[in-house]
Amino acid sequence: MRASPGRIRIIGGQLRNSRLDVPDLPGLRPTSERVRETLFNWLTPTLAGVRALDLCAGTGALGIEALSRGAAAVQFVEPERAVAQALGDNLVRLKVAAGEVAAMDAIRFLHGSPQPFGLVFIDPPFALQLWTPLAQRLEQGGWLTDAAQVYVEAPRGLSMELPSNWAIHREGHAGEVRYALYRRFRHLPLS
């Protein structure tokens, strides 16, 4: 359910129909248009003015879609230099000043000085199994606002340990991919 390498399209907001160049590299899986459309329909009521963090950003499609639809700023984190360069080039070409790219490993980034984000995208390369360490570092490191939302994309059926104060808000499946939006509570939600 992934777009093929080459070019993908921003599907909504000010940058609607803009194309992103996608390097042809192993393991790079841009989130499909169908999944992005569903996700951003879920996020629409809370997206305006939010600061977002796109970990393991890849093409940056999720973060750029958020900027296109009203997010105030997005921090992109991408360890592969060629992919980070392509992402930066796309931001320049699209004249997106509110996006910043850090060309580094997501875990290393999260060991830096925390800045709270209201929206985080976690969509690492599936082979790296980074969901649990990224989630734990986000929660323990001061990277989330009290009511942050966290999007997680992972293989369908994967068991992962997410913080107990993250409650599932919405979820779906596309082929072998499960995608879910979690809401963070400062304290554990009541059952």
CSV table of C-alpha atoms in Angstrom, one decimal:
chain,number,residue,atom,x,y,z
A,1,MET,CA,0.0,0.0,0.0
A,2,ARG,CA,2.9,2.3,-0.6
A,3,ALA,CA,3.6,4.8,-3.3
A,4,SER,CA,6.4,3.8,-5.6
A,5,PRO,CA,9.7,5.7,-5.6
A,6,GLY,CA,9.9,8.6,-7.9
A,7,ARG,CA,7.3,11.2,-6.9
A,8,ILE,CA,4.4,11.4,-4.5
A,9,ARG,CA,1.7,13.9,-4.1
A,10,ILE,CA,0.6,16.1,-1.2
A,11,ILE,CA,-3.1,15.6,-1.1
A,12,GLY,CA,-4.5,18.5,0.9
A,13,GLY,CA,-4.1,22.1,2.1
A,14,GLN,CA,-2.0,24.9,0.7
A,15,LEU,CA,0.4,22.6,-1.0
A,16,ARG,CA,-2.2,20.3,-2.5
A,17,ASN,CA,-1.1,18.5,-5.6
A,18,SER,CA,2.5,19.5,-5.1
A,19,ARG,CA,4.9,16.6,-5.9
A,20,LEU,CA,7.7,15.4,-3.7
A,21,ASP,CA,10.8,13.8,-5.3
A,22,VAL,CA,11.4,10.4,-3.7
A,23,PRO,CA,14.9,8.8,-3.9
A,24,ASP,CA,14.9,5.2,-5.0
A,25,LEU,CA,16.5,3.6,-1.9
A,26,PRO,CA,15.9,0.3,-0.2
A,27,GLY,CA,13.5,0.4,2.8
A,28,LEU,CA,12.0,3.8,1.9
A,29,ARG,CA,8.2,3.4,2.1
A,30,PRO,CA,6.3,6.7,1.6
A,31,THR,CA,2.9,6.5,3.3
A,32,SER,CA,0.2,5.9,0.7
A,33,GLU,CA,-2.2,8.7,-0.3
A,34,ARG,CA,-5.2,6.7,1.1
A,35,VAL,CA,-3.6,6.3,4.6
A,36,ARG,CA,-2.5,10.0,4.7
A,37,GLU,CA,-6.0,11.1,3.7
A,38,THR,CA,-7.5,9.0,6.5
A,39,LEU,CA,-4.9,10.2,9.1
A,40,PHE,CA,-5.4,13.9,8.2
A,41,ASN,CA,-9.1,13.6,8.3
A,42,TRP,CA,-8.6,12.4,11.9
A,43,LEU,CA,-6.2,15.2,12.7
A,44,THR,CA,-8.1,18.1,11.0
A,45,PRO,CA,-9.8,19.4,14.2
A,46,THR,CA,-6.5,19.7,16.1
A,47,LEU,CA,-3.8,20.5,13.4
A,48,ALA,CA,-3.9,24.3,13.2
A,49,GLY,CA,-0.9,25.8,14.9
A,50,VAL,CA,0.5,22.6,16.2
A,51,ARG,CA,4.3,21.9,16.4
A,52,ALA,CA,5.0,18.5,14.9
A,53,LEU,CA,8.0,16.1,14.9
A,54,ASP,CA,8.4,13.7,12.0
A,55,LEU,CA,10.8,11.0,13.3
A,56,CYS,CA,12.4,8.7,10.6
A,57,ALA,CA,10.9,11.1,8.2
A,58,GLY,CA,11.9,9.5,4.9
A,59,THR,CA,10.3,11.6,2.2
A,60,GLY,CA,8.7,13.9,4.8
A,61,ALA,CA,5.3,13.3,3.3
A,62,LEU,CA,3.6,13.2,6.7
A,63,GLY,CA,5.2,16.3,8.0
A,64,ILE,CA,4.8,18.3,4.8
A,65,GLU,CA,1.2,17.2,4.6
A,66,ALA,CA,0.8,18.6,8.2
A,67,LEU,CA,2.4,21.9,7.2
A,68,SER,CA,0.2,22.1,4.1
A,69,ARG,CA,-2.9,21.7,6.4
A,70,GLY,CA,-2.0,24.3,9.0
A,71,ALA,CA,0.7,23.0,11.4
A,72,ALA,CA,2.9,25.8,12.6
A,73,ALA,CA,6.2,24.0,12.3
A,74,VAL,CA,7.6,20.6,11.7
A,75,GLN,CA,11.0,19.1,12.8
A,76,PHE,CA,12.0,16.3,10.4
A,77,VAL,CA,14.5,13.7,11.6
A,78,GLU,CA,16.1,11.4,8.9
A,79,PRO,CA,19.4,9.5,9.3
A,80,GLU,CA,20.0,8.7,5.6
A,81,ARG,CA,22.0,11.7,4.2
A,82,ALA,CA,20.7,11.3,0.7
A,83,VAL,CA,17.1,11.1,1.9
A,84,ALA,CA,17.5,14.1,4.3
A,85,GLN,CA,19.1,16.1,1.4
A,86,ALA,CA,16.1,15.2,-0.9
A,87,LEU,CA,13.7,16.2,1.9
A,88,GLY,CA,15.5,19.5,2.4
A,89,ASP,CA,15.5,20.1,-1.4
A,90,ASN,CA,11.7,19.5,-1.5
A,91,LEU,CA,11.1,22.0,1.3
A,92,VAL,CA,13.2,24.6,-0.5
A,93,ARG,CA,11.5,24.0,-3.8
A,94,LEU,CA,8.0,24.2,-2.2
A,95,LYS,CA,9.1,27.4,-0.3
A,96,VAL,CA,8.3,25.8,3.1
A,97,ALA,CA,10.1,27.8,5.7
A,98,ALA,CA,8.5,26.2,8.7
A,99,GLY,CA,10.2,22.8,8.2
A,100,GLU,CA,13.7,22.0,9.5
A,101,VAL,CA,15.6,18.8,8.7
A,102,ALA,CA,18.0,17.1,11.2
A,103,ALA,CA,20.1,14.5,9.3
A,104,MET,CA,20.6,12.1,12.2
A,105,ASP,CA,19.4,9.0,13.9
A,106,ALA,CA,16.0,9.5,15.7
A,107,ILE,CA,17.2,7.9,19.0
A,108,ARG,CA,20.3,10.2,19.0
A,109,PHE,CA,18.0,13.2,18.2
A,110,LEU,CA,15.8,12.3,21.2
A,111,HIS,CA,18.8,12.4,23.5
A,112,GLY,CA,19.2,16.1,22.8
A,113,SER,CA,17.5,19.0,24.5
A,114,PRO,CA,13.7,18.3,24.5
A,115,GLN,CA,11.2,20.6,22.9
A,116,PRO,CA,7.6,19.6,23.5
A,117,PHE,CA,5.6,18.7,20.4
A,118,GLY,CA,1.8,18.4,20.1
A,119,LEU,CA,2.0,15.9,17.2
A,120,VAL,CA,4.6,13.2,16.5
A,121,PHE,CA,4.8,10.8,13.6
A,122,ILE,CA,6.6,7.4,14.3
A,123,ASP,CA,7.1,5.5,11.0
A,124,PRO,CA,10.5,3.9,11.2
A,125,PRO,CA,11.9,1.4,8.7
A,126,PHE,CA,10.2,-1.8,9.7
A,127,ALA,CA,13.4,-3.8,9.9
A,128,LEU,CA,14.8,-1.6,12.6
A,129,GLN,CA,12.1,-2.3,15.2
A,130,LEU,CA,12.3,1.2,16.7
A,131,TRP,CA,8.7,1.7,17.8
A,132,THR,CA,9.2,0.9,21.5
A,133,PRO,CA,12.5,2.7,22.1
A,134,LEU,CA,11.2,5.8,20.2
A,135,ALA,CA,7.9,5.9,22.2
A,136,GLN,CA,9.7,5.4,25.5
A,137,ARG,CA,12.2,8.1,24.8
A,138,LEU,CA,9.5,10.5,23.7
A,139,GLU,CA,7.5,9.9,26.8
A,140,GLN,CA,10.4,10.0,29.3
A,141,GLY,CA,12.5,12.7,27.6
A,142,GLY,CA,10.0,15.6,27.8
A,143,TRP,CA,9.3,15.6,24.0
A,144,LEU,CA,5.5,15.6,24.3
A,145,THR,CA,2.9,18.2,25.3
A,146,ASP,CA,0.4,17.1,27.9
A,147,ALA,CA,-2.2,16.4,25.2
A,148,ALA,CA,0.1,15.3,22.4
A,149,GLN,CA,-1.1,13.0,19.6
A,150,VAL,CA,1.2,10.3,18.3
A,151,TYR,CA,0.8,8.6,14.9
A,152,VAL,CA,2.3,5.1,14.7
A,153,GLU,CA,2.7,3.1,11.5
A,154,ALA,CA,3.9,-0.5,11.8
A,155,PRO,CA,3.5,-4.0,10.4
A,156,ARG,CA,0.1,-5.5,11.0
A,157,GLY,CA,0.1,-7.8,13.9
A,158,LEU,CA,3.3,-6.4,15.5
A,159,SER,CA,3.3,-6.4,19.2
A,160,MET,CA,5.0,-3.2,20.7
A,161,GLU,CA,5.2,-1.7,24.1
A,162,LEU,CA,3.9,1.9,24.1
A,163,PRO,CA,3.6,4.1,27.2
A,164,SER,CA,0.5,3.2,29.3
A,165,ASN,CA,-0.8,6.8,29.2
A,166,TRP,CA,-1.1,6.7,25.4
A,167,ALA,CA,-4.7,5.8,24.5
A,168,ILE,CA,-5.7,4.7,21.0
A,169,HIS,CA,-7.9,7.2,19.4
A,170,ARG,CA,-8.3,5.8,15.9
A,171,GLU,CA,-6.7,3.0,13.9
A,172,GLY,CA,-6.9,1.3,10.5
A,173,HIS,CA,-5.2,-1.2,8.2
A,174,ALA,CA,-3.9,-1.0,4.7
A,175,GLY,CA,-2.7,-4.4,3.4
A,176,GLU,CA,0.0,-5.5,5.9
A,177,VAL,CA,0.3,-2.1,7.5
A,178,ARG,CA,-1.4,-1.0,10.7
A,179,TYR,CA,-1.7,2.7,11.4
A,180,ALA,CA,-3.0,4.2,14.6
A,181,LEU,CA,-3.4,7.6,16.2
A,182,TYR,CA,-2.8,7.8,19.9
A,183,ARG,CA,-3.7,10.5,22.4
A,184,ARG,CA,-1.3,11.1,25.2
A,185,PHE,CA,-2.8,11.8,28.7
A,186,ARG,CA,-0.7,13.4,31.4
A,187,HIS,CA,-2.1,10.7,33.7
A,188,LEU,CA,-3.5,7.3,32.9
A,189,PRO,CA,-6.9,7.5,31.4
A,190,LEU,CA,-9.8,6.0,33.4
A,191,SER,CA,-11.1,2.8,31.9
